[in-house]
CSV table of C-alpha atoms and ligand atoms in Angstrom, one decimal:
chain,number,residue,atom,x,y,z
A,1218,UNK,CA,3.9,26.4,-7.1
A,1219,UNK,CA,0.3,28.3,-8.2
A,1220,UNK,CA,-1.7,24.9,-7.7
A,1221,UNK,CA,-1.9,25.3,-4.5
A,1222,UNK,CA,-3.4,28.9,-2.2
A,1223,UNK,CA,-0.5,29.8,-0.1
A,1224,UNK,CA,-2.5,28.6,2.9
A,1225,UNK,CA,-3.2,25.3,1.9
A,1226,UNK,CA,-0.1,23.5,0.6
A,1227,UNK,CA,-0.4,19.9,1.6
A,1228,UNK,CA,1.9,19.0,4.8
A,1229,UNK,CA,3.2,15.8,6.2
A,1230,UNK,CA,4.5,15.7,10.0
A,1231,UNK,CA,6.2,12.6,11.1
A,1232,UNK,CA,4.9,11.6,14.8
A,1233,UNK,CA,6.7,8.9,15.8
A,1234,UNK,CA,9.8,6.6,13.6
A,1235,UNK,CA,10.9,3.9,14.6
A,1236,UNK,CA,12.4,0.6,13.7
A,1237,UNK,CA,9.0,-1.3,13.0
A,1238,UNK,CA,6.5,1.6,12.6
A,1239,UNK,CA,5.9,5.4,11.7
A,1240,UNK,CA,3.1,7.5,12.5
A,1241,UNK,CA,2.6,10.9,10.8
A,1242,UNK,CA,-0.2,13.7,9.8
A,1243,UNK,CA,-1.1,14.1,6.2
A,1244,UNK,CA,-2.7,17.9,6.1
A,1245,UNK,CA,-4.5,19.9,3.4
A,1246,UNK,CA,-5.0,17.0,1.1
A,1247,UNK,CA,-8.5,15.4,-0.2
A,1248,UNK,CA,-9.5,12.3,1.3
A,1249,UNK,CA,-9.0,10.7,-2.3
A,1250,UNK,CA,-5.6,11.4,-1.8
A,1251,UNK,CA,-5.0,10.0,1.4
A,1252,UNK,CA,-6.9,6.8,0.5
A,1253,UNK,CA,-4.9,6.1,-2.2
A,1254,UNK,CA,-1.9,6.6,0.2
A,1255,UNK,CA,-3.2,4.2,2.0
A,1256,UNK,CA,-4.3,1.9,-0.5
A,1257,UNK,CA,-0.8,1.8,-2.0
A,1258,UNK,CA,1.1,1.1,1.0
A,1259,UNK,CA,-1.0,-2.0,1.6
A,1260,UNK,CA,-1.7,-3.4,-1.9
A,1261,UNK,CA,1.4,-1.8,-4.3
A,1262,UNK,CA,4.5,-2.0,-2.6
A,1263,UNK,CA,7.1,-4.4,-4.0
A,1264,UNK,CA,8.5,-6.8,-1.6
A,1265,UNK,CA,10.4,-10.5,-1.9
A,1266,UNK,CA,8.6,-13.2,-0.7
A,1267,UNK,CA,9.3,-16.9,-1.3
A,1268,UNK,CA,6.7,-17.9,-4.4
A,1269,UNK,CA,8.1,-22.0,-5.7
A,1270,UNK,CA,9.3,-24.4,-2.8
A,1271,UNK,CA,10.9,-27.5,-4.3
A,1272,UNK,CA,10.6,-30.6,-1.7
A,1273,UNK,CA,13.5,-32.8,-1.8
A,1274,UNK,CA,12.3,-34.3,1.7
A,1275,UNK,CA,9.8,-34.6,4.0
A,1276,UNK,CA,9.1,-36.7,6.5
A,1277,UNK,CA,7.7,-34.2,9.1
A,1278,UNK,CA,3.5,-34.6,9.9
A,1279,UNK,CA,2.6,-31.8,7.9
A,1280,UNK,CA,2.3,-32.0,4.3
A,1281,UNK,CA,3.9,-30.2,1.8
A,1282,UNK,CA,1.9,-27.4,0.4
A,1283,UNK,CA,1.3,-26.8,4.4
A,1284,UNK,CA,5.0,-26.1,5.0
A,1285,UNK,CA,5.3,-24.2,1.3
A,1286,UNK,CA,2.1,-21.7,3.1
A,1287,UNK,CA,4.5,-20.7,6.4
A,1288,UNK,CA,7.6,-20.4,3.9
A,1289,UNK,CA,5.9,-18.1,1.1
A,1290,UNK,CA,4.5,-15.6,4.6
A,1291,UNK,CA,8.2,-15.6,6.3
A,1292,UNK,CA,9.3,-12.1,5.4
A,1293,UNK,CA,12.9,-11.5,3.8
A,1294,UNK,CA,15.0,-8.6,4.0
A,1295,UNK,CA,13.0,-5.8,0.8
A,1296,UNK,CA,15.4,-3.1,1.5
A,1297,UNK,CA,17.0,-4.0,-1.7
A,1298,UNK,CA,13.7,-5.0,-4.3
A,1299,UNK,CA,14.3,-2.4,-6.4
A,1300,UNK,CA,17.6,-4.3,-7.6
A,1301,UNK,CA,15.6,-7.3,-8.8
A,1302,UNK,CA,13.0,-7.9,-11.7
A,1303,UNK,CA,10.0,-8.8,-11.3
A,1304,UNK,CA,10.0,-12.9,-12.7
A,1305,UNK,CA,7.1,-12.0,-15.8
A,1306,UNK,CA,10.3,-8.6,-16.9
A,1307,UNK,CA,12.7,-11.3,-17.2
A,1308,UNK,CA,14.2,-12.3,-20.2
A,1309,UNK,CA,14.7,-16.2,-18.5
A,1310,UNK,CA,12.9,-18.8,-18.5
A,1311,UNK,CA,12.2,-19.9,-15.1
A,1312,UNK,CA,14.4,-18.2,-12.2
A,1313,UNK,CA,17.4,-16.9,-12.8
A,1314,UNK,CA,19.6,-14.4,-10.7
A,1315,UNK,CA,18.2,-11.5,-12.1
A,1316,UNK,CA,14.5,-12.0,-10.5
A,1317,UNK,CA,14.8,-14.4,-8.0
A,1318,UNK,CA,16.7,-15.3,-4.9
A,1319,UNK,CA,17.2,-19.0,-3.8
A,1320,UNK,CA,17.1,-20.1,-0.6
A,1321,UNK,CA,18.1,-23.6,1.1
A,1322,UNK,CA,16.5,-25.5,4.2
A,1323,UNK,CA,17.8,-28.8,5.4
A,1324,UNK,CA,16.8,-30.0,8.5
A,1325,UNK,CA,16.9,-33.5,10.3
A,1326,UNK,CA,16.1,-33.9,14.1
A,1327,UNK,CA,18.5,-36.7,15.5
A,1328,UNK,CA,17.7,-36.2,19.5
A,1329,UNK,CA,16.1,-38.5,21.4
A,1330,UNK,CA,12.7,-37.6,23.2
A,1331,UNK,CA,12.4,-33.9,22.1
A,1332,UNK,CA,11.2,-32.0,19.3
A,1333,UNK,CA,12.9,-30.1,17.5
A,1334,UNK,CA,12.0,-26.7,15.7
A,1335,UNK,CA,12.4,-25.8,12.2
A,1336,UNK,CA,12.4,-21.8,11.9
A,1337,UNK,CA,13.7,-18.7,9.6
A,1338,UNK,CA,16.8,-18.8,10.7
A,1339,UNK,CA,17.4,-22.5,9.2
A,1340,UNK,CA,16.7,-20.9,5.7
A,1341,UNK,CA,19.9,-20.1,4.1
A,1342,UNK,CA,20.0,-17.5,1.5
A,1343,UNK,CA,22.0,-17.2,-2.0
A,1344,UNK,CA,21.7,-13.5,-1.7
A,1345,UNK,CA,22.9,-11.6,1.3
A,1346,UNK,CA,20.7,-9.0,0.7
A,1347,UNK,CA,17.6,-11.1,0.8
A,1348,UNK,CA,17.2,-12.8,3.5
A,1349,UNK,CA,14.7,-13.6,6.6
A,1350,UNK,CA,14.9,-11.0,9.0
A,1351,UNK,CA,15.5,-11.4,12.5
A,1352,UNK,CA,15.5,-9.1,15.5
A,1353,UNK,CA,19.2,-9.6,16.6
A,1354,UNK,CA,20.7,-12.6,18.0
A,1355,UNK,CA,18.2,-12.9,20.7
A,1356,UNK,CA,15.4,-13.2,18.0
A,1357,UNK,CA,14.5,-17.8,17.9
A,1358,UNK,CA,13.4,-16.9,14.1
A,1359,UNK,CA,10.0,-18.2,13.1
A,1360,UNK,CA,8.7,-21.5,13.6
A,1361,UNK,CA,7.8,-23.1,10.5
A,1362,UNK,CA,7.6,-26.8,11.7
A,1363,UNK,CA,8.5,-29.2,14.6
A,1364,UNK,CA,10.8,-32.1,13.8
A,1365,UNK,CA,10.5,-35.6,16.1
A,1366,UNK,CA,13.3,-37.9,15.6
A,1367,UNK,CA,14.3,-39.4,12.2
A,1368,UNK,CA,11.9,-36.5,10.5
A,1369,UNK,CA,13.7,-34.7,8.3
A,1370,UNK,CA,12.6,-31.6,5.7
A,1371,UNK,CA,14.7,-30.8,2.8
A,1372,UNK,CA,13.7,-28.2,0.7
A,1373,UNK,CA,14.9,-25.8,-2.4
A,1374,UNK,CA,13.3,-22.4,-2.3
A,1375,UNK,CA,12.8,-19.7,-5.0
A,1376,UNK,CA,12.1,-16.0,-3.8
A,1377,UNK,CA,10.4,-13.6,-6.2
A,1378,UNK,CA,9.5,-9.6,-6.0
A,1379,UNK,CA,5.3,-9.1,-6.5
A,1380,UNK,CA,3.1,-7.4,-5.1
A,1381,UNK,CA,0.5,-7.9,-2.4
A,1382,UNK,CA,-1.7,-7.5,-5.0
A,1383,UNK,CA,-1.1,-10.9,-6.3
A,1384,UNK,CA,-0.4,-12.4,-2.9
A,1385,UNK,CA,-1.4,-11.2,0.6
A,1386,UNK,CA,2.5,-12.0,1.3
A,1387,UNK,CA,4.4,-9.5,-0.4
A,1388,UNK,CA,2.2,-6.9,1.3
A,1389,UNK,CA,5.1,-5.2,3.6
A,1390,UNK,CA,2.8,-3.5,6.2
A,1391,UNK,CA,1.3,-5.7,9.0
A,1392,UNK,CA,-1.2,-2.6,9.8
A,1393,UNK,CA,-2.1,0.5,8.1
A,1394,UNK,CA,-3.9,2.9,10.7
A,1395,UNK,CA,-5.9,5.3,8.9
A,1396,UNK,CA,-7.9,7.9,10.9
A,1397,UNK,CA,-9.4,11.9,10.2
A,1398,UNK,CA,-11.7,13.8,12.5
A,1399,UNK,CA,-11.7,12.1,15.6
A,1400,UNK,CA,-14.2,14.4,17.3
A,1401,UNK,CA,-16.4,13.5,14.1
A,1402,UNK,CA,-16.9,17.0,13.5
A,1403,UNK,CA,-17.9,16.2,10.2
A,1404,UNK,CA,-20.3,13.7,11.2
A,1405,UNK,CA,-19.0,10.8,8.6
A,1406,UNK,CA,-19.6,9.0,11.0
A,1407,UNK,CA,-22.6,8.1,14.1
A,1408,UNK,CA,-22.4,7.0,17.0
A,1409,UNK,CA,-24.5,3.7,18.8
A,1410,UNK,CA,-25.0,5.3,22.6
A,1411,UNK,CA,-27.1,3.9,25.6
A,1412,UNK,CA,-26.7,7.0,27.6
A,1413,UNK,CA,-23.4,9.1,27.2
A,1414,UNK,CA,-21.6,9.2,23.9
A,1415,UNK,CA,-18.4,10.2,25.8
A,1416,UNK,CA,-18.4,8.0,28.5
A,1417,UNK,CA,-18.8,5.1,25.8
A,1418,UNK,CA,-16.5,6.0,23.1
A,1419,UNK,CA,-13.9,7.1,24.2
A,1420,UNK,CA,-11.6,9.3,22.1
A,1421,UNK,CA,-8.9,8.1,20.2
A,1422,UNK,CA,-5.0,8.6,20.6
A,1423,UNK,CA,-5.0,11.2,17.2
A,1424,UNK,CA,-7.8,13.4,19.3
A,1425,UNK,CA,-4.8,15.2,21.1
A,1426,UNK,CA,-3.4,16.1,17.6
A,1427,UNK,CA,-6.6,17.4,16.3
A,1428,UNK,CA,-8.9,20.1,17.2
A,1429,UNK,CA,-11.9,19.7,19.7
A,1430,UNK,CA,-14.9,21.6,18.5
A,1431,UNK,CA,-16.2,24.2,20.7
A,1432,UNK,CA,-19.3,23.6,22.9
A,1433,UNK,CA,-21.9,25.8,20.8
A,1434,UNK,CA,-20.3,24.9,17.3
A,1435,UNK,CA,-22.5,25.1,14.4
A,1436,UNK,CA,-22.1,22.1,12.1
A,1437,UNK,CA,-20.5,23.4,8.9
A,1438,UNK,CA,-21.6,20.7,6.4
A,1439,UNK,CA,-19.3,22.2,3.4
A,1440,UNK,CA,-16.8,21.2,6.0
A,1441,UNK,CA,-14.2,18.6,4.1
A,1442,UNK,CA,-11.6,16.1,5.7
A,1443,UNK,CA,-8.1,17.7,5.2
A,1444,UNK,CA,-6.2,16.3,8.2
A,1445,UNK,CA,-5.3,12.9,7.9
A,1446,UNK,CA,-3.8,10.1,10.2
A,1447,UNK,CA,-1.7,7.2,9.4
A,1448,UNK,CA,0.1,5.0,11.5
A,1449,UNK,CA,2.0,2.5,9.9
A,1450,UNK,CA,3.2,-1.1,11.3
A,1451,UNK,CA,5.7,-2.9,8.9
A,1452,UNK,CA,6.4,-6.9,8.9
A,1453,UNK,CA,9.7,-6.3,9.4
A,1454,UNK,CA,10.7,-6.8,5.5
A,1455,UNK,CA,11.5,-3.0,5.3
A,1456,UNK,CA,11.5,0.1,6.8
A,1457,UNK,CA,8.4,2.1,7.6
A,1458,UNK,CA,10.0,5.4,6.3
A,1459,UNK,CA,10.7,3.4,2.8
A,1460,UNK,CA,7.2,1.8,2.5
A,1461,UNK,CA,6.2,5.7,2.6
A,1462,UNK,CA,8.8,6.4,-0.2
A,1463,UNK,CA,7.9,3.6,-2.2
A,1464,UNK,CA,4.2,4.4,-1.8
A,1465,UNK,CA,4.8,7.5,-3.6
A,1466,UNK,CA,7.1,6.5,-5.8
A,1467,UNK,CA,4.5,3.8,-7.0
A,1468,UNK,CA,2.2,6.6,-7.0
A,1469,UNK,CA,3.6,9.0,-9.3
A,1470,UNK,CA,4.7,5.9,-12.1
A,1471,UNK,CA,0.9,4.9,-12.1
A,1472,UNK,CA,-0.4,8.8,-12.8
A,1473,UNK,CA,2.6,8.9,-15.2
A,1474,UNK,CA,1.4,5.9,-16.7
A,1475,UNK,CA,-2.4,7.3,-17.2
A,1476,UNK,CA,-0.9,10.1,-18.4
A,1477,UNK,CA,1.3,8.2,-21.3
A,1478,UNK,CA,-2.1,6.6,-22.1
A,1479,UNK,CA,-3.9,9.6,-22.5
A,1480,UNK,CA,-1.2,11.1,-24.4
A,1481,UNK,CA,-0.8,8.2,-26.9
A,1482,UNK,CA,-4.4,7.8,-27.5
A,1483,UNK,CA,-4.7,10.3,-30.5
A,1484,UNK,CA,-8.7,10.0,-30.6
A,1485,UNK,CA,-10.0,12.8,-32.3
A,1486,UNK,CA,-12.3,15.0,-29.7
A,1487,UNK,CA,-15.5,13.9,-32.0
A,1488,UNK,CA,-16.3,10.6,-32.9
A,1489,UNK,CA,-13.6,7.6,-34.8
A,1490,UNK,CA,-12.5,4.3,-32.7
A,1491,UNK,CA,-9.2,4.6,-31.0
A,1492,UNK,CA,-6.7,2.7,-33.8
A,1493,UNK,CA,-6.5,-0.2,-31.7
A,1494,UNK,CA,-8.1,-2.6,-29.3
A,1495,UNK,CA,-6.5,-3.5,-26.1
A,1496,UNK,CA,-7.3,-7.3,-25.7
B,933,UNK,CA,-6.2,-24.6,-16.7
B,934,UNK,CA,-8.2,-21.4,-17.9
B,935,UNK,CA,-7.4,-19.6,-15.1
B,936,UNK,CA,-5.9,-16.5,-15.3
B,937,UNK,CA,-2.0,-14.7,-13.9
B,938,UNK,CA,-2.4,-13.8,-10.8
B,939,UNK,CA,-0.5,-10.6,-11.8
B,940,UNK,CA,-3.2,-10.4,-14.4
B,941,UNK,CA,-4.9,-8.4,-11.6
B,942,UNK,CA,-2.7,-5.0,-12.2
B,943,UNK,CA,-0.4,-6.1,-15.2
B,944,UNK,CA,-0.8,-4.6,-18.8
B,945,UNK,CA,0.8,-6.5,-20.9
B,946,UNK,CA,4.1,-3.9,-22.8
B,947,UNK,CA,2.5,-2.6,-26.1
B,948,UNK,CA,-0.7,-2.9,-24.6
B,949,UNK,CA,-3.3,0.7,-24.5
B,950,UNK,CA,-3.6,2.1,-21.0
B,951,UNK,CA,-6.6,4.0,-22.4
B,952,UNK,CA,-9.5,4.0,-24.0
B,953,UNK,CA,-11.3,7.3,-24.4
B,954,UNK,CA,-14.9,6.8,-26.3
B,955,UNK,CA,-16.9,10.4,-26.8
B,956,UNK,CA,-20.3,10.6,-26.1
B,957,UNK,CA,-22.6,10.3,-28.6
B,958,UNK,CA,-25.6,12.5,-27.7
B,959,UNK,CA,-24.1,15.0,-25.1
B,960,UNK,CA,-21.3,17.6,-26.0
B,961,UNK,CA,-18.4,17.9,-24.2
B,962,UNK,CA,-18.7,14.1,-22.5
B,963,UNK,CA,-16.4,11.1,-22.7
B,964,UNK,CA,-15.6,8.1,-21.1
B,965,UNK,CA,-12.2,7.2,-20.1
B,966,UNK,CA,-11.6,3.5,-19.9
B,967,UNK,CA,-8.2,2.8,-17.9
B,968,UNK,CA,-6.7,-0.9,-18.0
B,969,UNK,CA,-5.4,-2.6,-15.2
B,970,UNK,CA,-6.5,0.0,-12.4
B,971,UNK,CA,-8.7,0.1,-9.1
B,972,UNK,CA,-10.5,2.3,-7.0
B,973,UNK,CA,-7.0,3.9,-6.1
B,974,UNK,CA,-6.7,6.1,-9.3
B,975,UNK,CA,-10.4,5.9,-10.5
B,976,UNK,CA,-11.1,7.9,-7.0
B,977,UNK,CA,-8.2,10.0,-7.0
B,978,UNK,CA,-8.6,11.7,-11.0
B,979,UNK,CA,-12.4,12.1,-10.1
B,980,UNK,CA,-11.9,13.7,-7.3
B,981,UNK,CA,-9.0,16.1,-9.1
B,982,UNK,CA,-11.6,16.7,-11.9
B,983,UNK,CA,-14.5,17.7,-9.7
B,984,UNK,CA,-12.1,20.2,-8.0
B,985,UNK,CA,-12.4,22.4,-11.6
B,986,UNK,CA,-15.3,24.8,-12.6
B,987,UNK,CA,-15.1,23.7,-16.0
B,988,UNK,CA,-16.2,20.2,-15.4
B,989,UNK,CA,-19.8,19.6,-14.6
B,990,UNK,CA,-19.6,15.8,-14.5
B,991,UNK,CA,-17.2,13.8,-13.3
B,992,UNK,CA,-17.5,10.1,-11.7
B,993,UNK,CA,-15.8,6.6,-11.7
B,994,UNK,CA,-17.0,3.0,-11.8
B,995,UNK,CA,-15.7,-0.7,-11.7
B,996,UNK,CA,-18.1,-2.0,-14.1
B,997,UNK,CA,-17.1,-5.9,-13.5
B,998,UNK,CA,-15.1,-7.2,-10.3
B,999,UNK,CA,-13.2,-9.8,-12.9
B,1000,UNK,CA,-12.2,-6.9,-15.2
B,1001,UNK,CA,-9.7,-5.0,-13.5
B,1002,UNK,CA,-10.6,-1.7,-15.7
B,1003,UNK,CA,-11.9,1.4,-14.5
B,1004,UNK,CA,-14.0,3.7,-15.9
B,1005,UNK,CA,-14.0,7.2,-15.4
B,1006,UNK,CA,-16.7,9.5,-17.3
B,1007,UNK,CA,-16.3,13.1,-17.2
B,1008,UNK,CA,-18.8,16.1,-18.8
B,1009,UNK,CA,-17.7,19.5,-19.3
B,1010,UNK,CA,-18.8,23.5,-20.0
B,1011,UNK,CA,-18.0,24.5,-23.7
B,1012,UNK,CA,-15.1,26.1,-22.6
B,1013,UNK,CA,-12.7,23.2,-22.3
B,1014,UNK,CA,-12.9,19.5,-23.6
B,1015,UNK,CA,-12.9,16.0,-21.6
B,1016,UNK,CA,-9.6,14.9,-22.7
B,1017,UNK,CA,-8.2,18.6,-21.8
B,1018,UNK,CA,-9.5,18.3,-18.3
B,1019,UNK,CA,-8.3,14.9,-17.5
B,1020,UNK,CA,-5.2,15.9,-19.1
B,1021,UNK,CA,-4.8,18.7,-16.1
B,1022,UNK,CA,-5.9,16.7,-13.6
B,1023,UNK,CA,-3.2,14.1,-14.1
B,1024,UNK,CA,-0.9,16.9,-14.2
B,1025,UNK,CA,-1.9,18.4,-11.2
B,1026,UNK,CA,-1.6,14.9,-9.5
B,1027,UNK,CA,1.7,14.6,-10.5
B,1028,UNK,CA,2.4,18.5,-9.0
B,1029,UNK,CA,0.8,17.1,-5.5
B,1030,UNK,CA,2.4,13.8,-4.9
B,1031,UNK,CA,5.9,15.4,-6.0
B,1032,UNK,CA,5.4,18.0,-3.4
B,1033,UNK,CA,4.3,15.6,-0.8
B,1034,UNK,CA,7.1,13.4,-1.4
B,1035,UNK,CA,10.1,16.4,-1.2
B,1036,UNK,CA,7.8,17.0,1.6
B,1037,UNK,CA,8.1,13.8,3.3
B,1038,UNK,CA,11.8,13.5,3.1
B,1039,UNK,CA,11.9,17.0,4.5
B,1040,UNK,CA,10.4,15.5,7.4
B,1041,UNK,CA,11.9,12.2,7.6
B,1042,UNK,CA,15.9,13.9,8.0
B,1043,UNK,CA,14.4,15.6,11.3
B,1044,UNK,CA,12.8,12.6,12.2
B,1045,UNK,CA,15.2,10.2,11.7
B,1046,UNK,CA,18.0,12.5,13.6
B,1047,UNK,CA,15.6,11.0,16.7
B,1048,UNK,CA,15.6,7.4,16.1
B,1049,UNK,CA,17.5,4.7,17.5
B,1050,UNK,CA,18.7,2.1,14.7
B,1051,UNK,CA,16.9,-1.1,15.0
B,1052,UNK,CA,19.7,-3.2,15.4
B,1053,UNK,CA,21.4,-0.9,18.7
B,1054,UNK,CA,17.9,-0.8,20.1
B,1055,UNK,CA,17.0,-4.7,19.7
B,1056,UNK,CA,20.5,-4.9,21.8
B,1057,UNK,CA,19.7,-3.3,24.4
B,1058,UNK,CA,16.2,-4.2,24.4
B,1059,UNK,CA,14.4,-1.0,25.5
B,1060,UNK,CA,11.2,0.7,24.9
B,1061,UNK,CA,10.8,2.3,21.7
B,1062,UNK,CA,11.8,5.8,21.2
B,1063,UNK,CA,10.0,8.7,22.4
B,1064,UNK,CA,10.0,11.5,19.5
B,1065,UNK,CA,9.9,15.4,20.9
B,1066,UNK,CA,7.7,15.0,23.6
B,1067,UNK,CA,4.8,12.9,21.9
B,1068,UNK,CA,3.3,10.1,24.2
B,1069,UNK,CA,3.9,7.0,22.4
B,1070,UNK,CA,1.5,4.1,23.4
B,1071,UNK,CA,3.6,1.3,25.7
B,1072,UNK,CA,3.7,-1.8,23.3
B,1073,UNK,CA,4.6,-5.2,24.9
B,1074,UNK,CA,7.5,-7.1,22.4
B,1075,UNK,CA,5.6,-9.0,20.0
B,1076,UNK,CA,6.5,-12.4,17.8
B,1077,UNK,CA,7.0,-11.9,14.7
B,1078,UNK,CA,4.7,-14.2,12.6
B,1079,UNK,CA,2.3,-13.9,9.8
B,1080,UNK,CA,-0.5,-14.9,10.7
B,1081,UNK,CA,-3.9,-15.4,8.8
B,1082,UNK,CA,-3.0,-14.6,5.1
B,1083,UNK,CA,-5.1,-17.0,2.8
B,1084,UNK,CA,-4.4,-17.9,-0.5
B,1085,UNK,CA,-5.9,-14.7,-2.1
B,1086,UNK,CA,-4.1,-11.2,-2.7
B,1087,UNK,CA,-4.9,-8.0,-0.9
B,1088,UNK,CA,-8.4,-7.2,-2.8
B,1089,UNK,CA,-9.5,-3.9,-1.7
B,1090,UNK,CA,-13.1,-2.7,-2.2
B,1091,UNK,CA,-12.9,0.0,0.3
C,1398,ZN,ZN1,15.1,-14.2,-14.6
């Protein structure tokens, strides 16, 4: 590999994995790259997310399109998106099995004098692979409504793939930490003091990964961010490791994509209108 | 009624040109690259790759229109080389770098995971989260899991 000097090949080291979030250093990249990282992970990832709730019932207080909201943000089980089609790559009409999941909830609180609660785990899934995740058996699920007695809710749901593009929900990530030059060597950054600029902001948790400047250091200002920290929080929907994979997967297809567009665009180098408009 | 998919956002329809690429005019060795159905994400990342070579002596993006999910990307060059050539290598080079830092990542993750205690074994036992070679991991009290907040909107990033 010539593209890159043999001292500055781009590095990841994973800091911390675990069940719900990863934390690693991104070195000897451009910002650009990082950002897009970033950008991906938040905005791009494919997830499943509940997208049509059909109400056969309802006779709890809150109203419909309410109860639709807290089913669509419930996350399901992602692992397995790849499998399924995205609803607008299907051949169907509506939903079929091929890009969308159905799930069930029927509900009807008969005691006397308590209230009782409507969560995840009442939602029963078509698909074993996509369903809402709990945290073991301990896990009460979500709440999505309180039932009094005689209410009942009765509803058909329909689970698509999509991005948090289109929706805030399908976004797998609950936080995306992003952080480089915590000493603010570069000075991106600058900071509101009263008196002491280290008494009053303190330094953060990726300063002991990083490199304090020395006390007489001259400020280099060709100096460019190459050292790059994430830390990752998922929604439980799917790994953090995999929302890293995905990222670049989704990555690469989108470069490859510019690329194919770029390739099929056979514009002379002076003058003539490409052969076709777009819209 | 009129309004638009919400996938409209980030979906080319198949059959559809990803590209536009319209030559300058009056300068030599300029173009404008007009890429459908992309964001600050890619507009950023090819400028970026394109200002890295000596050949190119302009290079810069731009959203012209927050309802028009197009980017822009105009790029100048020396005599040397052409527009299309140099965008042409930065994509390539891309591809080079975020191949790499993928095989890199997996690399990583097979040590890493070699250190993790599955999610299900660890909700079971209910203890802290694992501590990975020595690296002080922050005490986090167990949280509810709920979405909270998320309007009605997508994820619209102008940062
Ligand atoms: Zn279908």
């Amino acid at each position: 590999m010539d593209l890159f000097g043999p001292a500055n090949k781009p590095e990841i080291r994973i800091q911390e994995l675990t069940g719900e979030r990863i934390r690693f250093i991104l070195t000897n990249t451009d910002l650009s790259m990082a950002n897009a990282l970033r950008r991906i992970m938040i905005s791009e990832v494919a997830t499943i997310a509940i997208d049509m709730v059909q109400f056969d019932l309802n006779t709890s207080v809150l109203a419909d399109e309410f109860i639709a909201h807290r089913l669509g943000l419930i996350p399901l089980d992602s692992t397995e998106a790849d499998k399924i089609k995205y609803p607008r790559d299907c051949n169907c009409s509506g939903a079929c099995k091929e890009c969308s999941v159905e799930l069930n909830l029927h509900v009807k609180c008969t005691e006397e004098d308590t209230t009782k609660d409507v969560t995840s785990k009442d939602l029963v899934s078509h698909d074993p692979r996509f369903t809402p995740i709990t945290e073991g058996p301990k896990d009460a699920g979500i709440l999505i409504a309180k039932l009094r007695k005689g209410q009942e809710i009765k509803v058909k749901c329909i689970a698509k793939k999509g991005v948090a593009k289109e929706h805030a929900k399908w976004s797998p990530c609950a936080a995306v930490a992003f952080e480089y030059d915590p000493f603010n060597k570069l000075r991106h950054t600058h900071y509101w003091i009263e008196e002491d600029e280290k008494k009053e902001w303190p330094q953060s948790k990726n300063a002991q990964d990083d490199f304090p400047p020395l006390d007489d250091e001259i400020f280099d200002f060709t100096a460019k961010p190459n050292r790059f920290y994430f830390e990752i929080e998922t929604i439980g929907s799917m790994k953090p490791e995999d929302i890293v994979m995905n990222a670049f997967k989704k990555l690469l297809e989108k470069i490859s994509s510019i690329q194919m567009g770029l390739h099929s665009n056979d514009v002379p180098i002076n003058g003539r209108e490409p052969t076709r408009d777009v819209f | 009624m009129n309004a638009p998919d919400r996938f409209d956002v980030f979906y080319l329809p198949p059959g559809s040109q990803k590209m536009k690429i319209t030559p300058d005019t009056k300068v030599q060795n300029a173009a404008t690259f007009e890429i459908f159905r992309e964001d600050h994400t890619m507009g950023n990342v090819i400028r970026h790759k394109l200002l890295q070579e000596p050949q190119v002596i302009f290079a810069g993006y731009k959203i012209p229109h927050p309802l028009e999910h197009n980017v822009i990307i105009r790029v100048q060059t020396t005599n040397e080389t052409k527009p299309e050539a140099m965008v042409a290598k930065a994509l390539n080079d891309l591809i080079t770098e975020v191949g790499y830092l993928r095989a890199k990542f997996m690399e990583d993750l097979g040590r890493a995971r070699a250190l993790v205690i599955p999610r299900e074994q660890k909700s079971m036992i209910e203890q802290e989260p694992q501590i990975m070679q020595g690296i002080q991991q922050p005490t986090r009290e167990p949280t509810n899991t709920s979405v909270g907040g998320a309007g009605g909107v997508g994820v619209d990033m102008d940062f």
